[in-house]
């Protein structure tokens, strides 16, 4: 076969495999075979630049170049829906449709209301050409490159069956459809949890809910970032001059056959109804079942099914008369604020908490909600005894979203943020430019002391796994421990419950003992210096090599370390300038903790990888990923997370992700096996 023909054939095949993998969840070839075909296509495309296709399957990986979003006017304005919260509103709407259609029979399409952000996708002759955000409804941002990386969105529509795809891109004479399709971009719960876990590890602020995460991601200037974040999309409305059918539901089914994802996999997420009772069956079913969906939903959307009838009903200034959104109500509750208490964290940050009369909210009883900080309290002019509205933000942490000022009890007292630490009485401080208040008494304030000990023993720090928060609290109350160094003084006889808990006491002492071998860089992390996370601790440990050099380093010396900025440098200096901290470090040294890099780490240091940016991908046989990270750094190289044209090579184990492979191939970046890497650094 001629190479150009092969390109067309491969594109067709890869689009179809992509659909089967991501939309249908039933791949017919292995990842490896997929990667092979992709590689072949990339090589052929490189040889035939005249065959360029912006919708080639090779274009899904995104780019690390910064982009600006152009403003694009919507062909049809993107309106919103009227929201309702009760049965009566739904009945009223149903009756208004009956009246509007003068008694003509009609069907209502019942759908899930996805809680993400709306998107408009334009297809011309079966090809994806543009994606625009809602913006102000009249015009939005052109986010085409970002949307292209969402694998469930077809780049080329499939008008054949999924078994024998007849995708466009060939010199076919069949007319391919042109249309606009709208839907919701979402971050599935799984991707959201993974993303927040990664951000927590990197000490970056967390996203409050999947909607914010999806929105932040879609607006990212680098499409490569979008490609890695696992966004998804459900399409809920097709528009255009020549639609396949007069039925909205039927159009969505056609869209599904073209390769669009219109409902989550869990089935019966869309239904046509002809009576209010059927509508309520659907609402009641999903009110309970939605917690099992892979994405967040916040209601049900009801649409008159016939497009002709939709046109007849028309729009009000803001929203269509032919549709309505029923919002699930259990998500918001109204209850009374009884008291505000304050929590003090490990770093001394003080968080106000609303204590309320218990109320049912999305299946659980809620009696506490975060109030964030003083500004938040003031913004509501909150008074004790107020009726407050509570919501579960993205169904995670309950939060107060409003106050019923009309029902405020007479003579009620405004909430005034505490001036002194509720735990130790020390006057609080508010750092300029920050919203939080801090208790500065870090060495005498109980929750800070216990928090630091809990941090010290955690798995990623000293990994003293026989201890947990309850035991720490218990030992602290007994006066056994006041700081992290006291742990090493604990004797079996002090914690064996007069002999009744001898076995567990021995285990605890043994695991504290074992922590003396934990490497220096984790000791630096375990100290709990503010802003020094795992990565900065490693950088500091590797640079200064021992605790004495680190303790005496000045701001300039600290900032010489790549990745250490002014904030961390100041915090490190503040930590070691405190005499109590220095005493603790001396005691830890005396107890035998690792206060310098090991011999092995010292001797392994080389400059073989100096100036090299290396991406690690896949599963390894000889060492863990973390060990490889360390080896790279020890040899002067830099471990980076994503592939770009600056990547020197990829250290690849088994099952390297297809998108990384694809990108590496595209940029011509060398892929190195574990064995080759090991022999290279041991030369
Ligand atoms: S139809 C003319 N269907 O809800 C209105 N919207 O205010 C067309 N949404 O921002 C919208 N799921 O992004 C429709 N199944 C669904 C939906 C849905 C979520 C969002 C949409 C819009 C908001 C409506």
XYZ file of C-alpha atoms and ligand atoms in Angstrom:
707
model
C 0.000 0.000 0.000
C 1.177 3.481 -0.743
C 2.310 5.438 2.319
C -0.268 8.166 1.895
C -3.059 5.637 1.748
C -1.649 3.996 4.835
C -1.784 7.339 6.678
C -5.479 7.642 5.896
C -6.130 4.075 6.917
C -4.199 4.432 10.177
C -6.034 7.621 11.098
C -9.353 5.870 10.562
C -8.324 2.890 12.605
C -6.888 4.938 15.444
C -9.986 7.151 15.682
C -12.099 4.016 15.920
C -9.846 2.430 18.551
C -9.849 5.655 20.522
C -13.662 5.596 20.509
C -13.822 1.971 21.589
C -11.332 2.559 24.372
C -12.527 5.862 25.819
C -16.238 6.077 24.996
C -17.331 2.469 24.836
C -14.787 1.237 27.333
C -14.264 -1.933 25.307
C -10.963 -1.863 23.445
C -10.372 -4.484 20.797
C -6.579 -4.192 20.725
C -3.935 -3.955 23.442
C -2.333 -0.657 24.489
C 0.862 -1.924 22.959
C -0.726 -2.523 19.589
C -2.350 0.893 19.807
C 1.030 2.477 20.524
C 2.528 0.643 17.584
C -0.068 1.944 15.162
C 0.315 5.438 16.593
C 4.069 5.277 16.174
C 3.716 4.134 12.608
C 1.326 7.000 11.870
C 3.654 9.543 13.455
C 6.570 8.370 11.392
C 4.563 8.457 8.198
C 3.180 11.912 8.999
C 6.705 13.198 9.507
C 7.620 11.930 6.071
C 4.556 13.472 4.446
C 4.069 16.987 5.806
C 1.697 17.711 2.914
C -0.754 15.269 4.516
C -1.074 17.487 7.602
C -4.402 17.071 9.416
C -5.256 19.124 12.517
C -7.600 16.305 13.556
C -5.109 13.490 13.248
C -5.153 11.112 16.245
C -1.538 12.183 16.804
C -2.803 15.638 17.822
C -4.375 14.548 21.089
C -1.304 14.992 23.269
C -1.395 18.762 23.515
C 1.490 21.153 23.521
C 3.558 22.949 26.129
C 3.483 26.227 24.223
C 1.526 29.030 25.852
C -1.634 29.956 24.016
C -3.903 32.968 24.130
C -7.635 32.397 23.898
C -9.328 34.237 21.092
C -12.843 35.543 21.712
C -15.410 33.968 19.413
C -19.034 34.988 18.963
C -21.570 32.167 19.321
C -23.745 31.499 16.307
C -26.665 30.846 18.669
C -26.380 32.543 22.071
C -25.646 30.200 24.961
C -28.490 30.776 27.387
C -28.954 29.277 30.780
C -31.895 27.371 32.192
C -34.492 28.428 34.725
C -33.787 26.597 37.968
C -36.507 25.081 40.101
C -36.234 23.407 43.436
C -39.626 21.824 44.039
C -42.306 19.584 42.571
C -44.812 22.353 42.153
C -42.462 24.323 39.880
C -42.087 21.254 37.664
C -45.864 20.820 37.488
C -46.289 24.517 36.683
C -43.711 24.273 33.914
C -45.374 21.183 32.456
C -48.716 22.994 32.401
C -47.203 26.093 30.820
C -45.845 23.883 28.020
C -49.281 22.305 27.563
C -50.803 25.759 27.263
C -48.038 27.008 24.972
C -48.606 24.088 22.601
C -52.382 24.532 22.756
C -53.019 20.986 23.871
C -50.831 19.347 21.199
C -49.246 16.128 22.534
C -45.567 16.415 23.446
C -42.730 14.403 24.883
C -40.247 15.565 27.518
C -36.642 14.415 27.406
C -35.320 13.899 30.976
C -31.559 14.200 31.397
C -28.948 14.604 34.071
C -27.731 18.090 34.825
C -23.965 17.828 34.787
C -22.042 20.082 37.128
C -19.172 21.259 34.989
C -18.855 24.012 32.442
C -20.668 24.335 29.172
C -18.932 24.058 25.858
C -19.951 24.531 22.267
C -18.321 22.285 19.670
C -18.446 23.085 15.969
C -18.126 20.370 13.315
C -17.886 21.051 9.618
C -18.187 18.234 7.110
C -17.806 15.755 9.918
C -14.583 17.338 11.190
C -14.097 19.005 14.559
C -13.165 22.635 13.936
C -13.710 24.673 17.065
C -14.567 24.585 20.774
C -15.796 27.714 22.534
C -16.629 28.248 26.208
C -19.896 29.848 27.238
C -18.246 33.147 28.210
C -20.961 35.772 28.655
C -23.373 33.727 26.525
C -22.798 35.911 23.458
C -19.112 35.245 23.020
C -16.643 32.906 24.680
C -13.020 31.728 24.594
C -11.726 29.589 21.761
C -10.357 26.565 23.632
C -10.082 24.272 20.602
C -6.549 23.023 21.280
C -7.378 22.164 24.880
C -10.594 20.386 23.984
C -8.820 18.301 21.377
C -6.978 16.519 24.174
C -10.240 15.214 25.681
C -10.327 11.694 24.347
C -14.080 11.193 24.485
C -14.623 14.052 22.034
C -14.410 12.752 18.474
C -12.128 14.724 16.159
C -13.723 13.152 13.131
C -17.226 11.828 13.303
C -17.951 8.244 12.565
C -20.896 7.633 10.275
C -20.479 3.903 10.016
C -20.881 1.340 12.745
C -18.232 1.070 15.407
C -17.347 -2.383 14.091
C -16.442 -1.207 10.596
C -15.687 2.458 10.824
C -16.050 4.613 7.748
C -14.419 7.687 9.080
C -13.926 10.812 7.103
C -10.593 12.096 5.969
C -10.727 9.830 2.956
C -11.658 11.050 -0.470
C -15.218 10.037 0.092
C -18.131 11.487 -1.816
C -20.568 10.983 1.088
C -21.743 14.293 2.463
C -20.611 14.650 6.043
C -22.729 16.598 8.506
C -22.039 20.135 9.746
C -23.523 21.059 13.099
C -22.958 22.503 16.526
C -23.163 20.293 19.577
C -23.201 21.570 23.141
C -22.374 19.806 26.309
C -20.603 19.889 29.589
C -16.909 19.501 30.283
C -16.298 17.754 33.575
C -13.559 16.378 35.703
C -14.626 12.899 36.835
C -14.394 12.231 40.584
C -11.459 9.879 40.046
C -9.364 12.414 38.124
C -10.327 15.085 40.647
C -9.158 13.017 43.594
C -5.916 12.112 41.846
C -5.257 15.734 40.909
C -5.866 16.999 44.436
C -3.669 14.257 45.899
C -0.868 15.342 43.558
C -1.396 18.977 44.474
C -1.384 18.187 48.153
C 1.906 16.339 47.774
C 3.330 19.331 45.909
C 1.896 21.709 48.526
C -0.205 23.487 45.941
C -3.671 24.842 46.793
C -6.410 22.253 46.331
C -9.415 22.638 44.046
C -12.634 22.925 46.059
C -14.697 20.751 43.728
C -14.545 19.053 40.319
C -16.215 22.019 38.613
C -13.502 24.436 39.685
C -10.868 21.896 38.746
C -12.406 21.402 35.289
C -12.709 25.119 34.744
C -9.139 25.840 35.898
C -7.892 23.055 33.656
C -9.821 24.054 30.557
C -8.467 27.596 30.826
C -4.915 26.335 31.162
C -2.630 27.993 28.659
C -0.834 24.729 27.949
C -2.895 22.064 26.217
C -0.384 19.493 27.448
C -1.572 20.147 31.014
C -5.157 19.585 29.914
C -4.183 16.314 28.259
C -2.800 15.011 31.548
C -5.679 15.996 33.798
C -8.275 13.470 32.602
C -11.175 15.764 31.648
C -14.306 14.245 30.197
C -17.346 15.543 28.318
C -21.032 14.709 27.902
C -22.944 16.260 25.029
C -26.546 17.303 25.603
C -27.825 19.381 22.690
C -27.373 19.436 18.934
C -28.061 22.575 16.887
C -27.858 23.365 13.192
C -29.781 23.961 10.001
C -29.909 20.330 8.942
C -30.291 18.136 11.967
C -30.817 14.395 11.592
C -34.244 14.471 13.259
C -36.930 16.709 14.743
C -36.468 14.833 18.011
C -33.832 16.138 20.431
C -33.478 12.698 22.019
C -33.157 11.112 18.574
C -30.473 13.645 17.624
C -28.506 12.721 20.722
C -28.789 9.048 19.848
C -27.470 9.837 16.380
C -24.660 11.823 17.992
C -23.883 8.774 20.128
C -23.637 6.636 16.993
C -21.272 9.213 15.497
C -18.930 8.703 18.445
C -20.052 11.333 20.974
C -20.514 10.480 24.604
C -24.010 11.558 25.547
C -24.563 9.815 28.876
C -22.388 8.201 31.536
C -22.009 4.482 31.092
C -24.343 3.566 33.946
C -27.370 3.380 31.609
C -30.876 4.878 31.775
C -29.478 8.373 32.286
C -31.768 9.757 29.621
C -35.454 9.015 29.110
C -38.463 10.344 27.254
C -41.538 11.006 29.394
C -45.085 12.046 28.579
C -46.428 12.718 32.060
C -45.371 14.568 35.212
C -45.413 11.234 37.081
C -42.848 9.719 34.721
C -40.733 12.829 35.168
C -40.792 12.396 38.946
C -39.879 8.732 38.629
C -36.759 9.845 36.785
C -35.977 12.636 39.276
C -36.451 10.401 42.317
C -34.371 7.621 40.838
C -31.402 9.890 40.106
C -31.663 11.845 43.318
C -30.630 8.621 45.055
C -28.478 7.037 42.386
C -26.371 9.974 41.300
C -23.786 9.319 43.981
C -22.764 6.261 41.950
C -22.066 8.270 38.805
C -18.474 8.918 37.724
C -19.117 12.678 37.545
C -20.839 15.363 39.641
C -24.453 16.206 38.828
C -26.593 18.850 40.473
C -30.035 18.230 39.044
C -32.193 17.046 36.182
C -32.837 18.914 32.941
C -36.233 18.587 31.294
C -36.583 19.488 27.612
C -39.544 19.407 25.255
C -38.338 16.819 22.780
C -39.563 18.103 19.425
C -37.354 20.827 17.941
C -40.382 22.204 16.118
C -42.242 22.506 19.401
C -39.155 24.057 20.998
C -39.188 26.767 18.339
C -42.905 27.302 18.878
C -42.396 27.784 22.619
C -39.380 30.047 22.154
C -37.374 31.926 24.769
C -37.771 34.494 27.483
C -34.993 37.094 27.736
C -32.774 34.736 29.699
C -33.790 31.161 29.076
C -35.812 28.821 26.879
C -39.461 28.158 27.716
C -39.071 24.628 26.394
C -36.635 23.526 29.102
C -36.181 23.741 32.837
C -33.616 22.555 35.374
C -34.770 20.812 38.516
C -32.012 21.159 41.100
C -31.608 18.416 43.651
C -32.629 19.984 46.903
C -30.962 17.889 49.584
C -27.676 19.585 48.745
C -28.654 22.775 50.511
C -30.140 22.909 53.971
C -31.157 25.648 56.339
C -30.279 25.415 60.002
C -29.408 27.516 63.010
C -25.935 28.677 63.952
C -25.366 27.791 67.601
C -21.725 28.676 68.168
C -18.455 29.408 66.394
C -15.404 27.461 67.558
C -11.837 27.626 66.299
C -9.440 24.905 65.165
C -5.697 25.316 65.349
C -3.615 23.365 62.835
C -0.012 22.129 62.865
C 1.286 25.382 61.448
C -0.743 27.466 63.908
C -3.347 28.556 61.318
C -6.681 29.208 63.029
C -9.836 28.100 61.194
C -13.285 29.179 62.419
C -15.915 26.428 62.445
C -19.686 26.908 62.522
C -21.450 24.596 64.981
C -25.066 24.282 63.932
C -28.240 22.482 64.884
C -27.961 19.081 63.139
C -29.571 18.962 59.705
C -29.877 16.316 56.971
C -27.808 17.164 53.904
C -27.224 14.848 50.917
C -27.660 11.715 52.981
C -25.631 12.699 56.054
C -26.252 14.693 59.205
C -24.354 17.940 59.180
C -23.644 19.969 62.284
C -20.346 21.645 61.493
C -19.174 23.699 58.542
C -15.995 25.613 57.814
C -16.128 29.407 57.931
C -12.665 29.760 56.362
C -11.424 33.017 57.924
C -12.364 36.370 59.398
C -13.152 37.968 56.028
C -15.571 35.156 55.218
C -17.452 35.669 58.497
C -17.602 39.412 57.958
C -18.862 39.023 54.399
C -22.038 37.411 55.795
C -22.267 39.718 58.793
C -22.866 36.472 60.674
C -24.717 36.551 64.021
C -25.112 33.794 66.613
C -28.596 32.287 66.251
C -28.790 33.129 62.529
C -30.492 30.719 60.158
C -27.763 29.763 57.719
C -27.874 27.929 54.408
C -25.439 25.054 54.216
C -24.294 23.315 51.051
C -21.939 20.524 50.327
C -19.516 22.186 47.938
C -19.151 19.544 45.244
C -20.391 17.207 47.971
C -17.152 17.207 49.935
C -16.990 19.620 52.850
C -20.142 21.376 53.996
C -19.975 25.137 53.770
C -22.173 28.087 54.643
C -23.446 29.787 51.520
C -25.878 32.325 52.890
C -27.736 33.779 55.837
C -31.463 34.328 56.227
C -31.122 37.874 57.580
C -34.907 38.377 57.747
C -35.229 35.719 60.416
C -32.371 36.984 62.572
C -33.353 36.833 66.254
C -33.666 40.169 68.015
C -30.637 41.307 70.020
C -28.432 38.578 68.547
C -24.687 39.066 68.794
C -22.447 39.390 65.742
C -19.691 36.795 65.432
C -16.379 38.416 66.258
C -13.245 36.585 65.257
C -11.150 35.530 68.260
C -8.183 37.708 69.126
C -6.346 35.059 71.156
C -5.593 31.422 70.458
C -8.514 29.335 71.781
C -6.057 26.595 72.755
C -3.262 28.472 74.516
C -4.458 32.064 74.898
C -1.625 33.662 72.914
C -2.673 36.773 70.913
C -3.110 35.814 67.248
C -1.247 37.408 64.365
C -2.376 37.999 60.816
C 0.398 38.082 58.256
C -0.047 40.925 55.804
C -1.528 39.748 52.530
C -2.810 36.484 54.018
C -6.395 35.730 55.011
C -5.520 33.391 57.878
C -4.743 34.207 61.488
C -1.901 32.325 63.177
C -1.088 31.433 66.741
C 2.605 32.315 67.098
C 3.140 30.100 70.165
C 4.457 27.159 68.173
C 6.342 25.565 71.028
C 3.604 25.802 73.670
C 0.316 25.419 71.825
C -1.011 21.818 72.162
C -2.590 21.245 68.706
C 0.550 22.614 67.062
C 2.761 20.353 69.157
C 0.625 17.283 68.484
C 0.268 18.217 64.815
C 4.038 18.394 64.417
C 4.494 15.013 66.085
C 1.829 13.515 63.806
C 3.633 14.963 60.824
C 6.963 13.614 62.044
C 5.690 10.041 62.340
C 3.725 9.949 59.073
C 4.587 7.462 56.362
C 6.275 9.958 54.049
C 8.401 11.313 56.899
C 9.788 8.952 59.590
C 7.219 6.239 58.894
C 6.669 5.274 62.534
C 3.567 3.354 61.579
C 2.793 1.818 64.970
C 1.765 5.260 66.245
C -1.311 7.202 65.196
C -3.037 10.464 66.171
C -4.875 8.856 69.119
C -1.696 7.435 70.644
C 0.087 10.735 70.128
C -2.759 12.499 71.913
C -2.692 9.918 74.685
C 1.084 10.203 75.249
C 0.903 13.974 75.117
C -1.816 14.034 77.789
C 0.204 11.689 79.965
C 3.102 14.097 79.677
C 5.289 11.532 77.910
C 5.941 13.620 74.814
C 6.136 17.364 74.208
C 8.114 17.361 71.034
C 9.410 15.030 68.344
C 12.645 14.288 70.186
C 10.752 12.959 73.227
C 9.579 10.010 71.119
C 13.067 8.518 71.353
C 12.940 8.585 75.170
C 9.829 6.427 75.378
C 10.458 3.153 77.233
C 8.345 -0.006 76.985
C 7.648 0.172 80.716
C 5.996 3.586 80.287
C 3.470 2.479 77.707
C 2.790 -1.200 78.439
C -0.361 -0.530 80.474
C 1.110 -2.262 83.568
C 2.041 -5.263 81.504
C -1.317 -5.688 79.749
C -0.076 -4.155 76.496
C 3.513 -5.346 76.506
C 3.425 -6.669 72.959
C 2.142 -3.493 71.329
C 4.456 -1.378 73.525
C 7.467 -3.316 72.241
C 6.281 -2.900 68.690
C 5.969 0.855 69.139
C 9.442 1.212 70.637
C 10.874 -0.995 67.883
C 9.358 1.111 65.114
C 10.607 4.313 66.748
C 14.043 2.674 66.910
C 13.904 1.652 63.267
C 13.261 5.249 62.220
C 16.890 6.080 63.108
C 17.773 4.660 59.690
C 15.427 6.903 57.742
C 17.545 8.885 55.229
C 18.583 12.469 55.967
C 16.312 14.065 53.381
C 13.227 12.564 55.021
C 14.481 13.742 58.404
C 14.606 17.283 56.986
C 11.029 16.875 55.763
C 9.917 15.349 59.091
C 11.103 18.384 61.094
C 7.965 20.127 59.804
C 9.578 23.403 58.783
C 6.814 25.562 57.341
C 6.697 25.449 53.494
C 9.342 22.693 53.332
C 7.599 19.807 51.597
C 9.112 16.545 50.444
C 10.658 18.021 47.332
C 12.228 21.050 48.973
C 13.511 18.856 51.811
C 15.213 16.600 49.294
C 16.728 19.551 47.432
C 18.039 21.064 50.654
C 19.433 17.777 51.942
C 21.227 17.033 48.690
C 22.664 20.491 48.426
C 23.869 20.996 51.994
C 24.638 17.310 52.617
C 24.424 17.591 56.410
C 22.392 19.320 59.069
C 25.188 21.648 60.228
C 25.597 23.242 56.810
C 21.838 23.514 56.479
C 21.428 25.061 59.937
C 24.050 27.711 59.329
C 23.141 28.599 55.752
C 22.169 32.217 55.145
C 19.403 33.425 52.825
C 21.676 33.737 49.794
C 23.146 30.293 50.280
C 19.712 28.767 50.681
C 18.402 30.456 47.548
C 21.338 29.164 45.560
C 19.578 25.811 45.604
C 17.494 25.515 42.475
C 13.846 25.313 43.476
C 14.305 27.140 46.792
C 12.899 30.666 46.824
C 12.714 33.481 49.305
C 9.709 32.167 51.245
C 11.270 28.772 51.948
C 14.675 30.310 52.662
C 13.182 32.668 55.257
C 11.202 29.873 56.837
C 14.272 27.600 57.115
C 16.263 30.384 58.751
C 13.424 31.199 61.134
C 13.209 27.551 62.128
C 16.893 27.165 62.937
C 17.179 30.547 64.625
C 14.777 29.266 67.275
C 16.816 27.857 70.138
C 14.239 25.271 71.040
C 14.322 23.855 67.513
C 18.111 23.723 67.608
C 17.942 21.789 70.873
C 15.516 19.324 69.351
C 17.828 18.792 66.390
C 20.767 18.186 68.745
C 18.794 15.641 70.687
C 17.736 13.872 67.476
C 21.383 13.758 66.450
C 22.332 12.287 69.807
C 19.623 9.629 69.427
C 21.282 8.506 66.221
C 19.005 9.891 63.488
C 20.574 10.427 60.073
C 21.864 13.976 60.009
C 23.814 13.740 56.791
C 23.639 12.030 53.426
C 24.705 8.381 53.620
C 28.139 7.279 52.427
C 26.435 5.659 49.498
C 24.601 8.837 48.577
C 27.800 10.862 48.884
C 29.920 8.544 46.822
C 27.293 8.037 44.155
C 27.256 11.717 43.389
C 28.511 12.467 39.931
C 27.943 14.942 37.171
C 27.132 12.411 34.513
C 23.635 13.766 34.046
C 24.521 17.432 34.462
C 22.203 19.670 32.454
C 19.881 16.823 31.529
C 16.101 16.978 31.985
C 14.746 13.487 32.373
C 11.166 12.229 32.407
C 10.402 8.980 34.235
C 7.539 6.893 32.889
C 6.173 3.400 33.330
C 6.722 0.571 35.808
C 10.236 -0.542 36.760
C 11.824 -3.814 37.679
C 15.115 -2.989 39.404
C 14.362 0.150 41.427
C 11.306 2.171 42.413
C 10.410 5.413 40.690
C 11.512 7.358 43.769
C 14.879 5.635 43.723
C 15.337 6.584 40.096
C 14.418 10.162 40.922
C 17.134 10.200 43.549
C 19.686 8.629 41.192
C 18.970 11.286 38.597
C 19.491 14.054 41.113
C 22.581 12.413 42.564
C 24.138 12.433 39.159
C 23.415 16.083 38.562
C 20.320 15.597 36.398
C 16.845 17.011 36.805
C 13.706 14.926 37.000
C 10.811 16.670 35.245
C 7.149 15.694 35.084
C 6.183 16.286 31.505
C 7.760 15.825 28.113
C 8.754 18.899 26.159
C 11.251 19.723 23.465
C 13.747 20.367 26.285
C 13.541 16.807 27.625
C 16.882 15.040 27.203
C 15.512 11.517 27.381
C 12.791 9.396 28.912
C 13.663 6.721 31.400
C 10.989 4.218 30.460
C 9.818 1.111 32.249
C 6.995 -1.178 31.189
C 3.584 0.160 30.217
C 4.662 3.680 29.462
C 1.454 5.645 28.774
C 0.489 5.896 25.091
C 0.216 9.669 25.212
C 3.740 10.055 26.578
C 5.075 7.650 23.991
C 3.300 9.516 21.277
C 4.652 12.837 22.439
C 8.184 11.521 22.759
C 8.019 10.161 19.257
C 6.640 13.396 17.925
C 9.420 15.442 19.447
C 12.043 12.848 18.591
C 13.047 12.295 22.223
C 15.121 9.270 23.070
C 13.598 6.536 25.177
C 16.031 4.773 27.470
C 15.486 1.422 29.156
C 16.140 0.815 32.823
C 19.167 -1.315 32.054
C 20.741 1.238 29.724
C 20.185 3.939 32.294
C 21.816 1.920 35.064
C 24.822 1.092 32.969
C 25.117 4.716 31.878
C 25.318 6.055 35.424
C 27.653 3.338 36.626
C 30.181 3.868 33.855
S -29.384 22.302 28.093
C -30.688 26.602 26.470
N -28.774 20.078 29.302
O -26.669 23.746 32.946
C -30.036 25.823 27.556
N -27.749 22.075 30.090
O -28.211 26.828 33.090
C -29.334 24.639 27.049
N -26.165 21.721 31.916
O -24.706 26.132 31.813
C -28.719 23.882 28.145
N -26.396 19.545 32.044
O -23.975 23.935 30.910
C -28.578 21.408 29.256
N -28.302 18.000 30.229
C -28.099 19.320 30.193
C -27.219 19.967 31.069
C -27.078 21.368 30.993
C -25.772 20.597 32.535
C -25.677 23.080 32.270
C -25.342 23.948 31.097
C -25.778 25.331 31.485
C -26.582 25.117 32.716
C -27.983 25.628 32.502
